[in-house]
Tab-separated table of C-alpha atoms in Angstrom:
chain	number	residue	atom	x	y	z
A	1	UNK	CA	0.000	0.000	0.000
A	2	UNK	CA	2.122	2.894	-1.196
A	3	UNK	CA	-0.871	5.127	-1.439
A	4	UNK	CA	-1.354	6.049	2.199
A	5	UNK	CA	1.627	8.396	2.164
A	6	UNK	CA	0.584	10.531	-0.757
A	7	UNK	CA	-2.104	12.716	0.742
A	8	UNK	CA	-1.615	15.867	-1.297
A	9	UNK	CA	-2.402	14.314	-4.599
A	10	UNK	CA	-2.589	10.645	-3.710
A	11	UNK	CA	-5.545	8.580	-2.733
A	12	UNK	CA	-6.509	5.063	-1.879
A	13	UNK	CA	-8.820	3.069	-3.945
A	14	UNK	CA	-12.303	3.738	-2.739
A	15	UNK	CA	-12.846	0.149	-1.848
A	16	UNK	CA	-9.661	-0.409	0.127
A	17	UNK	CA	-11.272	0.111	3.517
A	18	UNK	CA	-13.944	-2.475	2.748
A	19	UNK	CA	-11.660	-4.893	0.980
A	20	UNK	CA	-12.304	-7.779	3.363
A	21	UNK	CA	-16.053	-7.342	2.990
A	22	UNK	CA	-15.787	-7.251	-0.824
A	23	UNK	CA	-13.612	-10.353	-0.901
A	24	UNK	CA	-16.082	-12.166	1.316
A	25	UNK	CA	-18.898	-11.205	-1.018
A	26	UNK	CA	-16.941	-12.368	-4.055
A	27	UNK	CA	-16.181	-15.694	-2.359
A	28	UNK	CA	-19.888	-16.144	-1.736
A	29	UNK	CA	-20.668	-15.328	-5.382
A	30	UNK	CA	-18.022	-17.811	-6.515
A	31	UNK	CA	-19.829	-20.419	-4.407
A	32	UNK	CA	-23.141	-19.442	-6.013
A	33	UNK	CA	-21.651	-19.790	-9.504
A	34	UNK	CA	-20.209	-23.202	-8.656
A	35	UNK	CA	-23.563	-24.213	-7.203
A	36	UNK	CA	-25.307	-23.247	-10.449
A	37	UNK	CA	-22.850	-25.345	-12.472
A	38	UNK	CA	-23.537	-28.268	-10.139
A	39	UNK	CA	-27.293	-27.834	-10.557
A	40	UNK	CA	-26.891	-27.923	-14.342
A	41	UNK	CA	-24.634	-30.948	-14.098
A	42	UNK	CA	-27.219	-32.748	-11.939
A	43	UNK	CA	-30.059	-31.838	-14.349
A	44	UNK	CA	-31.917	-29.786	-11.776
A	45	UNK	CA	-35.162	-28.195	-12.837
A	46	UNK	CA	-34.567	-25.249	-15.229
A	47	UNK	CA	-36.608	-22.750	-13.230
A	48	UNK	CA	-34.680	-23.526	-10.050
A	49	UNK	CA	-31.426	-22.979	-11.925
A	50	UNK	CA	-32.753	-19.658	-13.243
A	51	UNK	CA	-33.646	-18.549	-9.729
A	52	UNK	CA	-30.075	-19.148	-8.618
A	53	UNK	CA	-28.672	-17.329	-11.662
A	54	UNK	CA	-30.876	-14.322	-10.827
A	55	UNK	CA	-29.594	-14.393	-7.243
A	56	UNK	CA	-25.970	-14.442	-8.413
A	57	UNK	CA	-26.633	-11.621	-10.878
A	58	UNK	CA	-28.160	-9.498	-8.138
A	59	UNK	CA	-25.212	-10.233	-5.853
A	60	UNK	CA	-22.769	-9.105	-8.559
A	61	UNK	CA	-24.825	-5.975	-9.082
A	62	UNK	CA	-24.670	-5.221	-5.375
A	63	UNK	CA	-20.876	-5.511	-5.489
A	64	UNK	CA	-20.814	-3.102	-8.455
A	65	UNK	CA	-22.946	-0.565	-6.620
A	66	UNK	CA	-20.803	-0.788	-3.491
A	67	UNK	CA	-17.566	-0.395	-5.480
A	68	UNK	CA	-19.015	2.501	-7.414
A	69	UNK	CA	-20.260	4.315	-4.322
A	70	UNK	CA	-16.829	4.065	-2.748
A	71	UNK	CA	-15.146	5.072	-5.990
A	72	UNK	CA	-17.270	8.227	-6.191
A	73	UNK	CA	-16.710	9.023	-2.521
A	74	UNK	CA	-12.946	8.602	-2.715
A	75	UNK	CA	-11.189	8.580	-6.099
A	76	UNK	CA	-13.656	10.908	-7.823
A	77	UNK	CA	-14.220	13.226	-4.867
A	78	UNK	CA	-10.451	13.592	-4.313
A	79	UNK	CA	-9.853	14.353	-7.976
A	80	UNK	CA	-12.666	16.912	-8.009
A	81	UNK	CA	-11.499	18.530	-4.766
A	82	UNK	CA	-7.956	18.911	-6.105
A	83	UNK	CA	-9.455	20.752	-9.084
A	84	UNK	CA	-8.446	20.928	-12.696
A	85	UNK	CA	-8.744	18.515	-15.559
A	86	UNK	CA	-8.454	15.349	-13.542
A	87	UNK	CA	-11.725	15.908	-11.726
A	88	UNK	CA	-13.596	16.243	-15.003
A	89	UNK	CA	-11.854	13.177	-16.423
A	90	UNK	CA	-12.716	11.060	-13.366
A	91	UNK	CA	-16.335	12.209	-13.510
A	92	UNK	CA	-16.604	11.296	-17.173
A	93	UNK	CA	-15.024	7.922	-16.519
A	94	UNK	CA	-17.419	7.235	-13.632
A	95	UNK	CA	-20.426	8.239	-15.756
A	96	UNK	CA	-19.337	5.828	-18.460
A	97	UNK	CA	-19.014	3.045	-15.885
A	98	UNK	CA	-22.498	3.846	-14.567
A	99	UNK	CA	-23.889	3.623	-18.110
A	100	UNK	CA	-22.249	0.216	-18.612
A	101	UNK	CA	-23.692	-0.915	-15.294
A	102	UNK	CA	-27.210	0.263	-16.093
A	103	UNK	CA	-27.082	-1.435	-19.473
A	104	UNK	CA	-25.611	-4.717	-18.214
B	1	UNK	CA	-33.988	29.297	-9.449
B	2	UNK	CA	-33.121	30.339	-5.927
B	3	UNK	CA	-29.892	28.453	-6.046
B	4	UNK	CA	-27.805	30.879	-8.058
B	5	UNK	CA	-27.187	32.929	-4.954
B	6	UNK	CA	-26.346	29.983	-2.777
B	7	UNK	CA	-22.625	29.617	-3.378
B	8	UNK	CA	-19.821	31.961	-4.286
B	9	UNK	CA	-19.623	30.715	-7.793
B	10	UNK	CA	-23.248	29.742	-8.010
B	11	UNK	CA	-24.418	26.774	-9.946
B	12	UNK	CA	-27.207	25.720	-12.170
B	13	UNK	CA	-28.803	22.363	-12.213
B	14	UNK	CA	-26.513	20.077	-14.104
B	15	UNK	CA	-28.992	19.644	-16.863
B	16	UNK	CA	-29.847	23.318	-17.395
B	17	UNK	CA	-27.457	23.817	-20.287
B	18	UNK	CA	-28.953	20.877	-22.135
B	19	UNK	CA	-32.515	21.608	-21.183
B	20	UNK	CA	-33.748	22.015	-24.750
B	21	UNK	CA	-32.182	18.702	-25.742
B	22	UNK	CA	-33.745	16.924	-22.759
B	23	UNK	CA	-37.160	18.383	-23.464
B	24	UNK	CA	-36.903	17.293	-27.074
B	25	UNK	CA	-36.015	13.785	-25.951
B	26	UNK	CA	-38.923	13.698	-23.520
B	27	UNK	CA	-41.298	14.889	-26.251
B	28	UNK	CA	-40.090	12.042	-28.448
B	29	UNK	CA	-40.603	9.540	-25.598
B	30	UNK	CA	-44.101	10.909	-25.014
B	31	UNK	CA	-44.772	10.237	-28.690
B	32	UNK	CA	-43.424	6.695	-28.330
B	33	UNK	CA	-45.662	6.065	-25.314
B	34	UNK	CA	-48.705	7.375	-27.172
B	35	UNK	CA	-47.749	5.211	-30.148
B	36	UNK	CA	-47.624	2.118	-27.931
B	37	UNK	CA	-51.091	2.883	-26.552
B	38	UNK	CA	-52.360	3.243	-30.106
B	39	UNK	CA	-50.807	-0.085	-31.101
B	40	UNK	CA	-52.555	-1.782	-28.177
B	41	UNK	CA	-55.803	-0.063	-29.054
B	42	UNK	CA	-55.508	-1.266	-32.659
B	43	UNK	CA	-54.691	-4.848	-31.563
B	44	UNK	CA	-51.248	-4.832	-33.124
B	45	UNK	CA	-49.171	-7.962	-32.793
B	46	UNK	CA	-47.897	-8.415	-29.205
B	47	UNK	CA	-44.236	-8.809	-30.163
B	48	UNK	CA	-44.296	-5.566	-32.156
B	49	UNK	CA	-45.777	-3.782	-29.159
B	50	UNK	CA	-43.044	-5.241	-26.937
B	51	UNK	CA	-40.358	-4.021	-29.328
B	52	UNK	CA	-41.698	-0.484	-29.022
B	53	UNK	CA	-41.924	-0.732	-25.235
B	54	UNK	CA	-38.267	-1.831	-25.135
B	55	UNK	CA	-37.334	1.147	-27.310
B	56	UNK	CA	-39.169	3.570	-25.010
B	57	UNK	CA	-37.553	1.993	-21.942
B	58	UNK	CA	-34.112	2.387	-23.476
B	59	UNK	CA	-34.872	6.008	-24.379
B	60	UNK	CA	-35.912	6.750	-20.781
B	61	UNK	CA	-32.758	5.067	-19.543
B	62	UNK	CA	-30.674	7.249	-21.845
B	63	UNK	CA	-32.338	10.348	-20.379
B	64	UNK	CA	-31.549	9.082	-16.871
B	65	UNK	CA	-27.915	8.526	-17.749
B	66	UNK	CA	-27.604	11.975	-19.331
B	67	UNK	CA	-29.242	13.688	-16.338
B	68	UNK	CA	-27.079	11.743	-13.934
B	69	UNK	CA	-23.863	12.526	-15.783
B	70	UNK	CA	-24.661	16.228	-15.709
B	71	UNK	CA	-25.735	16.044	-12.075
B	72	UNK	CA	-22.397	14.490	-11.109
B	73	UNK	CA	-20.448	16.979	-13.206
B	74	UNK	CA	-22.253	20.006	-11.766
B	75	UNK	CA	-24.256	19.696	-8.546
B	76	UNK	CA	-22.118	16.948	-7.017
B	77	UNK	CA	-18.773	18.286	-8.219
B	78	UNK	CA	-19.604	21.775	-6.929
B	79	UNK	CA	-20.658	20.430	-3.548
B	80	UNK	CA	-17.507	18.327	-3.300
B	81	UNK	CA	-15.279	21.194	-4.390
B	82	UNK	CA	-16.768	23.502	-1.773
B	83	UNK	CA	-15.880	20.835	0.802
B	84	UNK	CA	-17.522	19.749	4.015
B	85	UNK	CA	-20.623	17.777	4.774
B	86	UNK	CA	-22.558	18.753	1.707
B	87	UNK	CA	-20.175	17.038	-0.679
B	88	UNK	CA	-20.553	13.746	1.198
B	89	UNK	CA	-24.326	14.142	1.333
B	90	UNK	CA	-24.564	14.808	-2.413
B	91	UNK	CA	-22.348	11.823	-3.163
B	92	UNK	CA	-24.497	9.540	-1.017
B	93	UNK	CA	-27.641	10.861	-2.661
B	94	UNK	CA	-26.183	10.303	-6.142
B	95	UNK	CA	-25.109	6.750	-5.242
B	96	UNK	CA	-28.630	5.974	-4.060
B	97	UNK	CA	-30.039	7.323	-7.327
B	98	UNK	CA	-27.586	5.174	-9.292
B	99	UNK	CA	-28.685	2.095	-7.328
B	100	UNK	CA	-32.339	2.853	-8.109
B	101	UNK	CA	-31.430	3.273	-11.751
B	102	UNK	CA	-29.483	0.025	-11.949
B	103	UNK	CA	-32.327	-1.856	-10.282
B	104	UNK	CA	-35.109	-0.290	-12.360
C	1	UNK	CA	-59.205	-8.965	-35.963
C	2	UNK	CA	-58.725	-11.274	-38.904
C	3	UNK	CA	-57.083	-13.906	-36.791
C	4	UNK	CA	-60.159	-15.449	-35.273
C	5	UNK	CA	-60.615	-17.528	-38.386
C	6	UNK	CA	-57.006	-18.551	-38.681
C	7	UNK	CA	-56.940	-21.671	-36.511
C	8	UNK	CA	-59.437	-24.314	-35.549
C	9	UNK	CA	-59.921	-22.923	-32.080
C	10	UNK	CA	-59.123	-19.354	-33.017
C	11	UNK	CA	-57.270	-16.982	-30.785
C	12	UNK	CA	-57.140	-13.343	-29.913
C	13	UNK	CA	-54.012	-11.426	-29.177
C	14	UNK	CA	-52.956	-12.378	-25.732
C	15	UNK	CA	-53.575	-8.927	-24.397
C	16	UNK	CA	-57.015	-8.387	-25.907
C	17	UNK	CA	-58.915	-9.379	-22.784
C	18	UNK	CA	-56.940	-6.904	-20.699
C	19	UNK	CA	-56.886	-4.163	-23.293
C	20	UNK	CA	-58.676	-1.618	-21.146
C	21	UNK	CA	-56.275	-2.241	-18.279
C	22	UNK	CA	-53.253	-1.874	-20.574
C	23	UNK	CA	-54.577	1.345	-22.087
C	24	UNK	CA	-55.160	2.736	-18.614
C	25	UNK	CA	-51.592	1.869	-17.651
C	26	UNK	CA	-50.238	3.481	-20.818
C	27	UNK	CA	-52.272	6.642	-20.143
C	28	UNK	CA	-50.752	6.789	-16.673
C	29	UNK	CA	-47.256	6.348	-18.107
C	30	UNK	CA	-47.916	9.093	-20.646
C	31	UNK	CA	-48.826	11.324	-17.709
C	32	UNK	CA	-45.606	10.366	-15.933
C	33	UNK	CA	-43.563	11.178	-19.031
C	34	UNK	CA	-45.262	14.553	-19.396
C	35	UNK	CA	-44.676	15.186	-15.695
C	36	UNK	CA	-40.955	14.497	-16.131
C	37	UNK	CA	-40.766	16.952	-19.044
C	38	UNK	CA	-42.502	19.561	-16.886
C	39	UNK	CA	-40.047	18.954	-14.030
C	40	UNK	CA	-37.128	19.477	-16.412
C	41	UNK	CA	-38.778	22.583	-17.819
C	42	UNK	CA	-39.258	23.970	-14.302
C	43	UNK	CA	-35.643	23.180	-13.350
C	44	UNK	CA	-36.602	20.739	-10.631
C	45	UNK	CA	-33.828	19.086	-8.689
C	46	UNK	CA	-32.011	16.479	-10.815
C	47	UNK	CA	-32.359	13.653	-8.299
C	48	UNK	CA	-36.124	14.182	-8.092
C	49	UNK	CA	-36.338	14.044	-11.883
C	50	UNK	CA	-34.306	10.814	-11.869
C	51	UNK	CA	-36.658	9.264	-9.319
C	52	UNK	CA	-39.593	9.935	-11.622
C	53	UNK	CA	-37.737	8.562	-14.647
C	54	UNK	CA	-37.022	5.353	-12.695
C	55	UNK	CA	-40.709	5.097	-11.808
C	56	UNK	CA	-41.757	5.506	-15.455
C	57	UNK	CA	-39.156	2.941	-16.557
C	58	UNK	CA	-40.463	0.428	-14.013
C	59	UNK	CA	-44.038	1.081	-15.146
C	60	UNK	CA	-43.068	0.418	-18.786
C	61	UNK	CA	-41.300	-2.761	-17.712
C	62	UNK	CA	-44.427	-3.908	-15.899
C	63	UNK	CA	-46.440	-3.382	-19.099
C	64	UNK	CA	-43.876	-5.426	-21.027
C	65	UNK	CA	-44.059	-8.269	-18.548
C	66	UNK	CA	-47.851	-8.290	-18.598
C	67	UNK	CA	-47.977	-8.251	-22.415
C	68	UNK	CA	-45.396	-10.992	-22.597
C	69	UNK	CA	-47.161	-13.207	-20.068
C	70	UNK	CA	-50.393	-12.925	-22.039
C	71	UNK	CA	-48.569	-13.466	-25.321
C	72	UNK	CA	-47.047	-16.704	-24.012
C	73	UNK	CA	-50.350	-17.867	-22.560
C	74	UNK	CA	-52.315	-17.195	-25.747
C	75	UNK	CA	-50.492	-16.709	-29.057
C	76	UNK	CA	-47.542	-18.962	-28.214
C	77	UNK	CA	-49.548	-21.636	-26.382
C	78	UNK	CA	-52.059	-21.832	-29.247
C	79	UNK	CA	-49.318	-22.138	-31.844
C	80	UNK	CA	-47.576	-24.830	-29.806
C	81	UNK	CA	-50.821	-26.724	-29.194
C	82	UNK	CA	-51.644	-26.731	-32.905
C	83	UNK	CA	-48.234	-28.326	-33.458
C	84	UNK	CA	-45.777	-28.051	-36.287
C	85	UNK	CA	-43.374	-25.360	-37.359
C	86	UNK	CA	-45.387	-22.433	-36.143
C	87	UNK	CA	-45.075	-23.386	-32.493
C	88	UNK	CA	-41.292	-23.472	-32.767
C	89	UNK	CA	-41.254	-20.159	-34.648
C	90	UNK	CA	-43.429	-18.439	-32.021
C	91	UNK	CA	-41.257	-19.797	-29.225
C	92	UNK	CA	-38.108	-18.500	-30.893
C	93	UNK	CA	-39.724	-15.118	-31.486
C	94	UNK	CA	-40.838	-14.921	-27.841
C	95	UNK	CA	-37.357	-15.850	-26.611
C	96	UNK	CA	-35.852	-13.095	-28.716
C	97	UNK	CA	-38.335	-10.606	-27.278
C	98	UNK	CA	-37.448	-11.741	-23.762
C	99	UNK	CA	-33.761	-11.220	-24.508
C	100	UNK	CA	-34.446	-7.678	-25.768
C	101	UNK	CA	-36.463	-7.020	-22.632
C	102	UNK	CA	-33.789	-8.315	-20.270
C	103	UNK	CA	-31.151	-6.233	-22.033
C	104	UNK	CA	-33.220	-3.040	-22.219
D	1	UNK	CA	-32.816	-38.650	-26.157
D	2	UNK	CA	-35.580	-40.465	-24.384
D	3	UNK	CA	-38.068	-37.762	-25.308
D	4	UNK	CA	-39.385	-39.306	-28.444
D	5	UNK	CA	-40.619	-42.300	-26.537
D	6	UNK	CA	-42.093	-40.530	-23.563
D	7	UNK	CA	-44.625	-38.202	-25.042
D	8	UNK	CA	-47.422	-38.733	-22.578
D	9	UNK	CA	-45.706	-37.479	-19.447
D	10	UNK	CA	-41.966	-37.651	-19.869
D	11	UNK	CA	-39.484	-35.041	-21.021
D	12	UNK	CA	-35.913	-34.002	-20.490
D	13	UNK	CA	-34.905	-30.689	-19.126
D	14	UNK	CA	-34.724	-28.209	-21.913
D	15	UNK	CA	-31.065	-27.590	-21.365
D	16	UNK	CA	-29.936	-31.219	-21.340
D	17	UNK	CA	-28.807	-31.266	-24.949
D	18	UNK	CA	-26.620	-28.213	-24.395
D	19	UNK	CA	-25.373	-29.232	-20.988
D	20	UNK	CA	-21.714	-29.325	-21.962
D	21	UNK	CA	-21.944	-25.837	-23.452
D	22	UNK	CA	-23.653	-24.476	-20.322
D	23	UNK	CA	-21.095	-26.071	-18.033
D	24	UNK	CA	-18.293	-24.561	-20.100
D	25	UNK	CA	-19.918	-21.143	-19.832
D	26	UNK	CA	-20.344	-21.513	-16.081
D	27	UNK	CA	-16.685	-22.539	-15.731
D	28	UNK	CA	-15.708	-19.398	-17.617
D	29	UNK	CA	-17.927	-17.266	-15.355
D	30	UNK	CA	-16.398	-18.886	-12.280
D	31	UNK	CA	-13.015	-17.855	-13.651
D	32	UNK	CA	-14.272	-14.291	-14.177
D	33	UNK	CA	-15.575	-14.137	-10.603
D	34	UNK	CA	-12.267	-15.406	-9.230
D	35	UNK	CA	-10.466	-12.872	-11.411
D	36	UNK	CA	-12.555	-10.057	-9.948
D	37	UNK	CA	-11.737	-11.184	-6.409
D	38	UNK	CA	-8.052	-11.213	-7.322
D	39	UNK	CA	-8.311	-7.700	-8.790
D	40	UNK	CA	-9.868	-6.454	-5.554
D	41	UNK	CA	-7.222	-8.258	-3.517
D	42	UNK	CA	-4.469	-6.631	-5.592
D	43	UNK	CA	-6.055	-3.162	-5.261
D	44	UNK	CA	-6.664	-2.799	-8.971
D	45	UNK	CA	-8.275	0.390	-10.181
D	46	UNK	CA	-11.978	0.525	-9.236
D	47	UNK	CA	-13.223	1.242	-12.745
D	48	UNK	CA	-11.344	-1.753	-14.151
D	49	UNK	CA	-12.919	-3.954	-11.482
D	50	UNK	CA	-16.348	-2.583	-12.381
D	51	UNK	CA	-15.786	-3.370	-16.050
D	52	UNK	CA	-15.085	-6.985	-15.154
D	53	UNK	CA	-18.118	-7.185	-12.886
D	54	UNK	CA	-20.288	-5.887	-15.755
D	55	UNK	CA	-18.818	-8.540	-18.053
D	56	UNK	CA	-19.570	-11.322	-15.545
D	57	UNK	CA	-23.102	-10.000	-15.040
D	58	UNK	CA	-23.715	-10.008	-18.785
D	59	UNK	CA	-22.328	-13.547	-19.054
D	60	UNK	CA	-24.699	-14.747	-16.309
D	61	UNK	CA	-27.571	-13.024	-18.078
D	62	UNK	CA	-26.677	-14.813	-21.307
D	63	UNK	CA	-26.793	-18.152	-19.472
D	64	UNK	CA	-30.219	-17.241	-18.073
D	65	UNK	CA	-31.543	-16.369	-21.514
D	66	UNK	CA	-30.202	-19.598	-23.018
D	67	UNK	CA	-31.667	-21.736	-20.216
D	68	UNK	CA	-34.981	-19.925	-20.496
D	69	UNK	CA	-35.179	-20.318	-24.265
D	70	UNK	CA	-34.576	-24.051	-23.965
D	71	UNK	CA	-37.013	-24.315	-21.076
D	72	UNK	CA	-39.749	-22.683	-23.141
D	73	UNK	CA	-38.956	-24.812	-26.174
D	74	UNK	CA	-38.978	-28.094	-24.245
D	75	UNK	CA	-40.562	-28.254	-20.786
D	76	UNK	CA	-43.163	-25.565	-21.414
D	77	UNK	CA	-43.949	-26.570	-25.000
D	78	UNK	CA	-44.348	-30.224	-23.981
D	79	UNK	CA	-46.657	-29.321	-21.126
D	80	UNK	CA	-48.727	-27.057	-23.373
D	81	UNK	CA	-48.885	-29.653	-26.143
D	82	UNK	CA	-50.099	-32.314	-23.736
D	83	UNK	CA	-52.889	-29.906	-22.803
D	84	UNK	CA	-54.692	-29.324	-19.544
D	85	UNK	CA	-53.726	-27.621	-16.336
D	86	UNK	CA	-50.050	-28.350	-16.499
D	87	UNK	CA	-49.494	-26.226	-19.574
D	88	UNK	CA	-51.030	-23.211	-17.885
D	89	UNK	CA	-49.038	-23.849	-14.713
D	90	UNK	CA	-45.758	-24.096	-16.633
D	91	UNK	CA	-46.544	-20.908	-18.554
D	92	UNK	CA	-47.256	-19.013	-15.340
D	93	UNK	CA	-44.073	-20.342	-13.776
D	94	UNK	CA	-42.037	-19.308	-16.822
D	95	UNK	CA	-43.579	-15.825	-16.821
D	96	UNK	CA	-42.654	-15.398	-13.177
D	97	UNK	CA	-39.090	-16.459	-13.942
D	98	UNK	CA	-38.946	-13.954	-16.807
D	99	UNK	CA	-40.140	-11.196	-14.475
D	100	UNK	CA	-37.430	-12.071	-11.935
D	101	UNK	CA	-34.872	-12.033	-14.729
D	102	UNK	CA	-35.971	-8.660	-16.091
D	103	UNK	CA	-35.887	-7.163	-12.612
D	104	UNK	CA	-32.530	-8.650	-11.594
């Protein structure tokens, strides 16, 4: 973590403080994905498989929203607060990510 | 517009500069919605109606994304740049709006 | 309605029996869309506009789901029950519409 | 393919014939999910993580749409073709699954 020392311009990733929570969530999603594969392999009923796929999709979406919220509150806010071009660039980049998220 | 006086630099709503474009878009969406109602009224084929509903939904989503991008670039960025509590509050509010958008 | 004669049992569009309900829903959505345009015109707060756009998007989605459910239960089911190529074609067409809906 | 012989009640799951393809897709998604966890663990840039989460979400959605298409074309079509209550029940169940999918 070489970012802690660079307060004037530097910043941490927005999600760093919640890293353990995010990793736990991703581990759970990995388990869901493996469970879906197992259901398919065992010829489980299609609708039950679909229900699990929806649950995994929602869980991924929740991770996206959490990452994005932290990104806005840290990376973007820091760039905006320090002024200049970088703030505008970070805002544009975040808006593009939001659009991808809404459309996915 | 009682907000112009509120900060040193003042700010408009993010979407003010593109207001005419947004209104034009909304007028087009209103036309799409009326067209869908007419299709239903005239017993048009279900799949064709669905195609038009998808188009209108996408058009509304595009308006949301445009409004949100401008909101981040203006209202939120100004609040963040002026520092303090308000920046954090605006960021939280924007993140909640993004979550609603992703889930809608 | 030239379809009544088309098959042995005949069928209406799936949504015909709920036409009044669908038209009422579409009228409400048209009102929502006009309300959003008015909010933009009156420079209402961006986040409040976004909330209304999300509501209109959800309402359109609900119409889609209702139309689709009726389409499956009538047009598609009739085509499948009468056997042959047409059932398969209707199923494929419905699946494509579902994909557009999920991605919109 | 024991479906030809079992027309009265029997059928395979819709996805059985594409099982290998689905399992391959799920294995790829599991890899994507693990890759996202690794990116978070290695403090990769938030926006790059989000891009990967969007890709995994889209991949899961594609699996859902494929499973659903096959479910409609097999389980639902068979139930409808054999007539009676079960067809209606399967159609309702499929419509509910579609609604969950559209909203997830």
